[in-house]
């Protein structure tokens, strides 16, 4: 997996987070969105970098959503 | 079926348009015409009543596409109890009226009139190209003209020079009878008002604007309405002169934009003579534009590829092979790659230009044959945010109205759409309503033609900075809510009240006021307040939008903001209102409906929906993956990562149409098998290993679904020059992959779609043939289809208000890139131009130009016509500039119709947060003077030429793109 691709996935997750700040439950909103629209490979790729340096760039709300999805997937 | 495929004869002309009562199917008036008792709607003319009951009153200046004019005096009749001989075209029926249309007195009067016409008309009928298809000739026969007492020696208007400047039709003033039908068609039907009658009396003459103007140099947009209205050979298609009178006619649907005009293809032998707009077409009501009416010659273009081709590497020339070999090779490559890299290394793209049936089969092949959900469609790059936004707020991924609805609109809000160029036939219908007095609000960075054109002037034009749609829409909502203009009764009844309150509270914040946002949006607060008040209080408010809404990082938010505005003002669920996405390509709606997205089966059911999957699994006998597949940009990312290896692309040119060309090229170059099915060696084919020649819309059966959700038949006019319709090619590939498909006609595919898709349950080819078209949903709840949606309740139940906060795009201007580039279309060209560039439409637009404001141009020393370098953080290209104040200072604009320009080298890979629809409409750029093409453009040209070589055709003309 290239850094370019994972960087982009992190960017995408952060971008979703920035657009749902007014949702009553943004963590669920982001988790549902990624669950519904990302392919399994994209999800796996972003889960893989959650604890690495690329994951550090994640918005806290996006991270919470991905943590929840990752826990659910494992 | 016989009524749709028949021997050529002109479509019946009832003389005058239907009255409003007739269109509404209202109560009837009974009159006696020549002893026949006839029941017609109130407001019907005597002429129309006679024609509707099978009679025929002679006429010349009347035709049912324009209002009655009463000038030719040929349609005189006698009516019991009325004095004289009134014109039947201007006399309305009344109960019990007794009309006589053929009497001795009338015959004499009509012959007298006809003698005058013929005394100033050439008598070359036998050699005239309109011979046997001419109303003047027919009417001369009808009135029994036997001689012309005035002779032919006197003053006349014969032997005038012809105007042959338009590439598609000629104007021969010598044959003109000055009936004004063309002028009225230009005014009433098209709304361009390019034509006029010059001079007066005997010297009266049709003119395209100024005396110095030809049809080409004038404001004429070549829509063909005048040609359609002309009763003689004065305005006639060049093709009729060249080929002759049509002998056969087939009713079908245009394959250009999302308006979906119904045309009649009129043919002679195996040649199309002309495409004529069909009056019974519910999308176009007998009107057309320069593309659908005239620009179909690409089907016969010499660069069209008719033989399948393969090659093992893109550095090699193409090798022509038989269909058997091409299909066997392709299937074996796909199987090899699947075995080596896994099924998820495969995928495909369905086409918004192909039929519903073809699109359905491509996604079926990918899901059932390749075994993956890696299928996407070109809607990804245009209207995917519409799908997301309207599904979230209303519960269905489509527009809410039919096109007829605009006739009842009082305030029309157009945002991010340029309908006079992108959707011209609908624009003409909209303009007609605007001329009748409807108000207009245009939200667009450019001063589009709609803002100011003859007899139309927008009440408000809000020239926002590109990328600030959400801020403007939120500010509109702010005014409506804080000034107490919201329709709370509607909201309480139809929407979730708590969500509304949450939203209303948000939009009411000071930071969402027009005054606060003015520095961000560039829109004067007073104008924005005025527009909000007008929209909320002006009566039926309808919102029309296009790609200027969707192709942004906030595309989905903007669609939802539009939906919020419509709900807050109660503008949903009846005629005249609604949220109306103007779809780009002919079958974008259909491609989305047919399950082309990686996360959805047909009818917008998520792949994780076990019930929906079970239906497909039972019908197809395979397991469907419950996880979403890859979208186009993610396929390309996966390809550069070495994980995605084979793609089947039907009818889309992603290399030219998708953003960040270099990234697309790198993704394609990393694949082992790129299969392109298209008419021409498009830009994507430069990276292809298999080329399967496709068929045009004239060569296939099927259906398209337009922006109104209207499913319309596409009928085969001629045999496919490449040997197969596109669905047959997909079937051959499926069979070679081991699937047991055995469709013999697209109607069987539609039957399968209807079985599997609840919103299509009542659709079949038999019904489409009988009714002309159907608007989905067509099911038990709506057996005759659904012209207007959400009438009594939203599809999702309660309408959902979603807070849409303005989040600026990450694409920012700065010292190096101080200008904002936005992109769009022009009337004469279509999308990447693959079709229209191969027609005479290039006379109107032979290259993409950069529009730049005089101030920005002057600062850079740029004049109109100069070459300029257009650079962004992604790349650079060159093109020529045109200096105009249509764009605001700080904003530049161009089209993307020509591959040499490569405008998408410049666009970034930023995209919509919800759907990854690319942000084509906002790119920070710098403009500098330039000497000519960039190194990239030259390298690209060379690479393209190399990759288009075909073995055995070396030395022959290279198909130049």
PDB file of N, CA and C in Angstrom, chain B residues 203-265:
ATOM      1  N   UNK B 203     -41.846  44.211 -50.201  1.00  0.00           N
ATOM      2  CA  UNK B 203     -40.413  43.984 -49.979  1.00  0.00           C
ATOM      3  C   UNK B 203     -40.120  43.182 -48.711  1.00  0.00           C
ATOM      4  N   UNK B 204     -41.165  42.787 -47.994  1.00  0.00           N
ATOM      5  CA  UNK B 204     -40.953  42.049 -46.735  1.00  0.00           C
ATOM      6  C   UNK B 204     -40.077  40.825 -46.972  1.00  0.00           C
ATOM      7  N   UNK B 205     -39.186  40.609 -46.048  1.00  0.00           N
ATOM      8  CA  UNK B 205     -38.205  39.542 -46.258  1.00  0.00           C
ATOM      9  C   UNK B 205     -37.747  39.014 -44.908  1.00  0.00           C
ATOM     10  N   UNK B 206     -37.599  37.696 -44.810  1.00  0.00           N
ATOM     11  CA  UNK B 206     -37.079  37.116 -43.569  1.00  0.00           C
ATOM     12  C   UNK B 206     -35.595  37.434 -43.479  1.00  0.00           C
ATOM     13  N   UNK B 207     -35.159  37.857 -42.286  1.00  0.00           N
ATOM     14  CA  UNK B 207     -33.759  38.208 -42.130  1.00  0.00           C
ATOM     15  C   UNK B 207     -33.249  37.681 -40.798  1.00  0.00           C
ATOM     16  N   UNK B 208     -32.011  37.206 -40.824  1.00  0.00           N
ATOM     17  CA  UNK B 208     -31.385  36.725 -39.578  1.00  0.00           C
ATOM     18  C   UNK B 208     -30.690  37.897 -38.905  1.00  0.00           C
ATOM     19  N   UNK B 209     -31.467  38.774 -38.337  1.00  0.00           N
ATOM     20  CA  UNK B 209     -30.870  39.909 -37.636  1.00  0.00           C
ATOM     21  C   UNK B 209     -30.617  41.064 -38.577  1.00  0.00           C
ATOM     22  N   UNK B 210     -29.404  41.559 -38.584  1.00  0.00           N
ATOM     23  CA  UNK B 210     -29.072  42.700 -39.429  1.00  0.00           C
ATOM     24  C   UNK B 210     -28.972  42.273 -40.884  1.00  0.00           C
ATOM     25  N   UNK B 211     -29.109  43.234 -41.789  1.00  0.00           N
ATOM     26  CA  UNK B 211     -28.993  42.937 -43.215  1.00  0.00           C
ATOM     27  C   UNK B 211     -27.630  42.323 -43.520  1.00  0.00           C
ATOM     28  N   UNK B 212     -26.625  42.765 -42.759  1.00  0.00           N
ATOM     29  CA  UNK B 212     -25.275  42.262 -43.022  1.00  0.00           C
ATOM     30  C   UNK B 212     -25.073  40.841 -42.485  1.00  0.00           C
ATOM     31  N   UNK B 213     -26.033  40.355 -41.691  1.00  0.00           N
ATOM     32  CA  UNK B 213     -25.858  39.037 -41.065  1.00  0.00           C
ATOM     33  C   UNK B 213     -26.273  37.895 -41.983  1.00  0.00           C
ATOM     34  N   UNK B 214     -25.499  36.805 -41.947  1.00  0.00           N
ATOM     35  CA  UNK B 214     -25.955  35.543 -42.525  1.00  0.00           C
ATOM     36  C   UNK B 214     -26.532  34.729 -41.367  1.00  0.00           C
ATOM     37  N   UNK B 215     -27.102  33.573 -41.668  1.00  0.00           N
ATOM     38  CA  UNK B 215     -27.601  32.732 -40.582  1.00  0.00           C
ATOM     39  C   UNK B 215     -26.459  32.361 -39.639  1.00  0.00           C
ATOM     40  N   UNK B 216     -25.273  32.127 -40.190  1.00  0.00           N
ATOM     41  CA  UNK B 216     -24.165  31.697 -39.337  1.00  0.00           C
ATOM     42  C   UNK B 216     -23.645  32.821 -38.448  1.00  0.00           C
ATOM     43  N   UNK B 217     -23.557  34.025 -39.013  1.00  0.00           N
ATOM     44  CA  UNK B 217     -22.980  35.122 -38.226  1.00  0.00           C
ATOM     45  C   UNK B 217     -24.000  35.738 -37.277  1.00  0.00           C
ATOM     46  N   UNK B 218     -25.259  35.419 -37.454  1.00  0.00           N
ATOM     47  CA  UNK B 218     -26.312  36.037 -36.640  1.00  0.00           C
ATOM     48  C   UNK B 218     -26.375  35.379 -35.269  1.00  0.00           C
ATOM     49  N   UNK B 219     -27.383  35.761 -34.501  1.00  0.00           N
ATOM     50  CA  UNK B 219     -27.560  35.150 -33.177  1.00  0.00           C
ATOM     51  C   UNK B 219     -28.226  33.782 -33.255  1.00  0.00           C
ATOM     52  N   UNK B 220     -28.549  33.334 -34.459  1.00  0.00           N
ATOM     53  CA  UNK B 220     -29.183  32.024 -34.655  1.00  0.00           C
ATOM     54  C   UNK B 220     -28.379  30.946 -33.942  1.00  0.00           C
ATOM     55  N   UNK B 221     -29.073  30.065 -33.200  1.00  0.00           N
ATOM     56  CA  UNK B 221     -28.396  28.984 -32.490  1.00  0.00           C
ATOM     57  C   UNK B 221     -28.606  27.639 -33.196  1.00  0.00           C
ATOM     58  N   UNK B 222     -29.136  27.706 -34.417  1.00  0.00           N
ATOM     59  CA  UNK B 222     -29.268  26.514 -35.250  1.00  0.00           C
ATOM     60  C   UNK B 222     -30.065  25.402 -34.570  1.00  0.00           C
ATOM     61  N   UNK B 223     -31.153  25.772 -33.907  1.00  0.00           N
ATOM     62  CA  UNK B 223     -31.973  24.770 -33.221  1.00  0.00           C
ATOM     63  C   UNK B 223     -32.863  24.015 -34.186  1.00  0.00           C
ATOM     64  N   UNK B 224     -33.084  24.618 -35.366  1.00  0.00           N
ATOM     65  CA  UNK B 224     -33.912  23.953 -36.358  1.00  0.00           C
ATOM     66  C   UNK B 224     -35.394  24.264 -36.254  1.00  0.00           C
ATOM     67  N   UNK B 225     -35.819  25.078 -35.293  1.00  0.00           N
ATOM     68  CA  UNK B 225     -37.255  25.357 -35.147  1.00  0.00           C
ATOM     69  C   UNK B 225     -37.806  26.043 -36.395  1.00  0.00           C
ATOM     70  N   UNK B 226     -37.001  26.925 -37.016  1.00  0.00           N
ATOM     71  CA  UNK B 226     -37.467  27.625 -38.215  1.00  0.00           C
ATOM     72  C   UNK B 226     -37.590  26.659 -39.391  1.00  0.00           C
ATOM     73  N   UNK B 227     -36.609  25.757 -39.471  1.00  0.00           N
ATOM     74  CA  UNK B 227     -36.643  24.770 -40.557  1.00  0.00           C
ATOM     75  C   UNK B 227     -37.891  23.903 -40.407  1.00  0.00           C
ATOM     76  N   UNK B 228     -38.167  23.544 -39.155  1.00  0.00           N
ATOM     77  CA  UNK B 228     -39.317  22.714 -38.868  1.00  0.00           C
ATOM     78  C   UNK B 228     -40.616  23.431 -39.234  1.00  0.00           C
ATOM     79  N   UNK B 229     -40.641  24.740 -39.015  1.00  0.00           N
ATOM     80  CA  UNK B 229     -41.883  25.499 -39.219  1.00  0.00           C
ATOM     81  C   UNK B 229     -42.100  25.886 -40.671  1.00  0.00           C
ATOM     82  N   UNK B 230     -41.042  25.892 -41.485  1.00  0.00           N
ATOM     83  CA  UNK B 230     -41.151  26.408 -42.847  1.00  0.00           C
ATOM     84  C   UNK B 230     -42.040  25.515 -43.710  1.00  0.00           C
ATOM     85  N   UNK B 231     -43.040  26.102 -44.377  1.00  0.00           N
ATOM     86  CA  UNK B 231     -43.953  25.286 -45.181  1.00  0.00           C
ATOM     87  C   UNK B 231     -43.430  25.019 -46.595  1.00  0.00           C
ATOM     88  N   UNK B 232     -42.313  25.629 -46.970  1.00  0.00           N
ATOM     89  CA  UNK B 232     -41.792  25.469 -48.334  1.00  0.00           C
ATOM     90  C   UNK B 232     -40.345  25.000 -48.265  1.00  0.00           C
ATOM     91  N   UNK B 233     -39.622  25.145 -49.364  1.00  0.00           N
ATOM     92  CA  UNK B 233     -38.212  24.756 -49.387  1.00  0.00           C
ATOM     93  C   UNK B 233     -37.309  25.918 -48.983  1.00  0.00           C
ATOM     94  N   UNK B 234     -37.883  26.975 -48.413  1.00  0.00           N
ATOM     95  CA  UNK B 234     -37.079  28.157 -48.104  1.00  0.00           C
ATOM     96  C   UNK B 234     -36.029  27.865 -47.048  1.00  0.00           C
ATOM     97  N   UNK B 235     -36.445  27.233 -45.986  1.00  0.00           N
ATOM     98  CA  UNK B 235     -35.513  26.825 -44.936  1.00  0.00           C
ATOM     99  C   UNK B 235     -35.559  25.304 -44.923  1.00  0.00           C
ATOM    100  N   UNK B 236     -34.498  24.696 -45.399  1.00  0.00           N
ATOM    101  CA  UNK B 236     -34.544  23.242 -45.536  1.00  0.00           C
ATOM    102  C   UNK B 236     -33.177  22.627 -45.257  1.00  0.00           C
ATOM    103  N   UNK B 237     -33.195  21.434 -44.693  1.00  0.00           N
ATOM    104  CA  UNK B 237     -31.954  20.731 -44.406  1.00  0.00           C
ATOM    105  C   UNK B 237     -31.179  20.482 -45.701  1.00  0.00           C
ATOM    106  N   UNK B 238     -29.868  20.709 -45.640  1.00  0.00           N
ATOM    107  CA  UNK B 238     -29.030  20.416 -46.810  1.00  0.00           C
ATOM    108  C   UNK B 238     -29.125  18.935 -47.175  1.00  0.00           C
ATOM    109  N   UNK B 239     -29.288  18.094 -46.141  1.00  0.00           N
ATOM    110  CA  UNK B 239     -29.319  16.646 -46.390  1.00  0.00           C
ATOM    111  C   UNK B 239     -30.498  16.250 -47.259  1.00  0.00           C
ATOM    112  N   UNK B 240     -31.597  16.976 -47.170  1.00  0.00           N
ATOM    113  CA  UNK B 240     -32.749  16.643 -48.014  1.00  0.00           C
ATOM    114  C   UNK B 240     -32.400  16.932 -49.474  1.00  0.00           C
ATOM    115  N   UNK B 241     -31.702  18.040 -49.681  1.00  0.00           N
ATOM    116  CA  UNK B 241     -31.267  18.353 -51.050  1.00  0.00           C
ATOM    117  C   UNK B 241     -30.326  17.283 -51.566  1.00  0.00           C
ATOM    118  N   UNK B 242     -29.417  16.833 -50.691  1.00  0.00           N
ATOM    119  CA  UNK B 242     -28.391  15.887 -51.127  1.00  0.00           C
ATOM    120  C   UNK B 242     -28.930  14.475 -51.284  1.00  0.00           C
ATOM    121  N   UNK B 243     -29.728  14.038 -50.324  1.00  0.00           N
ATOM    122  CA  UNK B 243     -30.142  12.628 -50.308  1.00  0.00           C
ATOM    123  C   UNK B 243     -31.527  12.445 -50.917  1.00  0.00           C
ATOM    124  N   UNK B 244     -32.423  13.371 -50.649  1.00  0.00           N
ATOM    125  CA  UNK B 244     -33.774  13.244 -51.187  1.00  0.00           C
ATOM    126  C   UNK B 244     -34.795  13.101 -50.084  1.00  0.00           C
ATOM    127  N   UNK B 245     -36.047  13.004 -50.485  1.00  0.00           N
ATOM    128  CA  UNK B 245     -37.144  12.921 -49.522  1.00  0.00           C
ATOM    129  C   UNK B 245     -37.058  11.597 -48.750  1.00  0.00           C
ATOM    130  N   UNK B 246     -37.271  11.654 -47.434  1.00  0.00           N
ATOM    131  CA  UNK B 246     -37.234  10.403 -46.666  1.00  0.00           C
ATOM    132  C   UNK B 246     -38.333   9.445 -47.127  1.00  0.00           C
ATOM    133  N   UNK B 247     -38.105   8.156 -46.903  1.00  0.00           N
ATOM    134  CA  UNK B 247     -39.135   7.189 -47.267  1.00  0.00           C
ATOM    135  C   UNK B 247     -39.639   6.423 -46.050  1.00  0.00           C
ATOM    136  N   UNK B 248     -38.854   6.426 -44.954  1.00  0.00           N
ATOM    137  CA  UNK B 248     -39.226   5.650 -43.790  1.00  0.00           C
ATOM    138  C   UNK B 248     -38.946   6.492 -42.548  1.00  0.00           C
ATOM    139  N   UNK B 249     -39.625   6.226 -41.467  1.00  0.00           N
ATOM    140  CA  UNK B 249     -39.440   7.042 -40.272  1.00  0.00           C
ATOM    141  C   UNK B 249     -39.534   6.176 -39.025  1.00  0.00           C
ATOM    142  N   UNK B 250     -38.643   6.427 -38.065  1.00  0.00           N
ATOM    143  CA  UNK B 250     -38.624   5.673 -36.814  1.00  0.00           C
ATOM    144  C   UNK B 250     -38.555   6.672 -35.659  1.00  0.00           C
ATOM    145  N   UNK B 251     -39.462   6.551 -34.707  1.00  0.00           N
ATOM    146  CA  UNK B 251     -39.447   7.444 -33.544  1.00  0.00           C
ATOM    147  C   UNK B 251     -38.459   6.906 -32.514  1.00  0.00           C
ATOM    148  N   UNK B 252     -37.553   7.779 -32.057  1.00  0.00           N
ATOM    149  CA  UNK B 252     -36.540   7.334 -31.100  1.00  0.00           C
ATOM    150  C   UNK B 252     -36.177   8.479 -30.163  1.00  0.00           C
ATOM    151  N   UNK B 253     -35.166   8.258 -29.326  1.00  0.00           N
ATOM    152  CA  UNK B 253     -34.798   9.243 -28.311  1.00  0.00           C
ATOM    153  C   UNK B 253     -33.376   9.719 -28.545  1.00  0.00           C
ATOM    154  N   UNK B 254     -33.172  11.022 -28.425  1.00  0.00           N
ATOM    155  CA  UNK B 254     -31.859  11.620 -28.659  1.00  0.00           C
ATOM    156  C   UNK B 254     -30.835  11.092 -27.660  1.00  0.00           C
ATOM    157  N   UNK B 255     -29.580  10.993 -28.112  1.00  0.00           N
ATOM    158  CA  UNK B 255     -28.525  10.465 -27.240  1.00  0.00           C
ATOM    159  C   UNK B 255     -27.585  11.553 -26.738  1.00  0.00           C
ATOM    160  N   UNK B 256     -27.970  12.806 -26.838  1.00  0.00           N
ATOM    161  CA  UNK B 256     -27.105  13.844 -26.270  1.00  0.00           C
ATOM    162  C   UNK B 256     -27.428  14.101 -24.801  1.00  0.00           C
ATOM    163  N   UNK B 257     -28.048  15.228 -24.456  1.00  0.00           N
ATOM    164  CA  UNK B 257     -28.090  15.596 -23.026  1.00  0.00           C
ATOM    165  C   UNK B 257     -29.239  14.923 -22.275  1.00  0.00           C
ATOM    166  N   UNK B 258     -29.352  15.255 -21.008  1.00  0.00           N
ATOM    167  CA  UNK B 258     -30.360  14.647 -20.140  1.00  0.00           C
ATOM    168  C   UNK B 258     -31.781  15.131 -20.349  1.00  0.00           C
ATOM    169  N   UNK B 259     -32.001  16.019 -21.326  1.00  0.00           N
ATOM    170  CA  UNK B 259     -33.383  16.423 -21.612  1.00  0.00           C
ATOM    171  C   UNK B 259     -34.134  15.246 -22.242  1.00  0.00           C
ATOM    172  N   UNK B 260     -33.456  14.510 -23.127  1.00  0.00           N
ATOM    173  CA  UNK B 260     -34.086  13.320 -23.696  1.00  0.00           C
ATOM    174  C   UNK B 260     -35.171  13.626 -24.700  1.00  0.00           C
ATOM    175  N   UNK B 261     -34.835  14.414 -25.714  1.00  0.00           N
ATOM    176  CA  UNK B 261     -35.825  14.790 -26.724  1.00  0.00           C
ATOM    177  C   UNK B 261     -36.234  13.584 -27.567  1.00  0.00           C
ATOM    178  N   UNK B 262     -37.509  13.525 -27.882  1.00  0.00           N
ATOM    179  CA  UNK B 262     -37.990  12.510 -28.808  1.00  0.00           C
ATOM    180  C   UNK B 262     -37.817  13.040 -30.233  1.00  0.00           C
ATOM    181  N   UNK B 263     -37.223  12.220 -31.072  1.00  0.00           N
ATOM    182  CA  UNK B 263     -37.018  12.581 -32.480  1.00  0.00           C
ATOM    183  C   UNK B 263     -37.617  11.513 -33.369  1.00  0.00           C
ATOM    184  N   UNK B 264     -37.878  11.913 -34.605  1.00  0.00           N
ATOM    185  CA  UNK B 264     -38.194  10.909 -35.597  1.00  0.00           C
ATOM    186  C   UNK B 264     -37.021  10.883 -36.570  1.00  0.00           C
ATOM    187  N   UNK B 265     -36.378   9.734 -36.641  1.00  0.00           N
ATOM    188  CA  UNK B 265     -35.292   9.566 -37.602  1.00  0.00           C
ATOM    189  C   UNK B 265     -35.938   9.256 -38.942  1.00  0.00           C
TER     190      UNK B 265
END
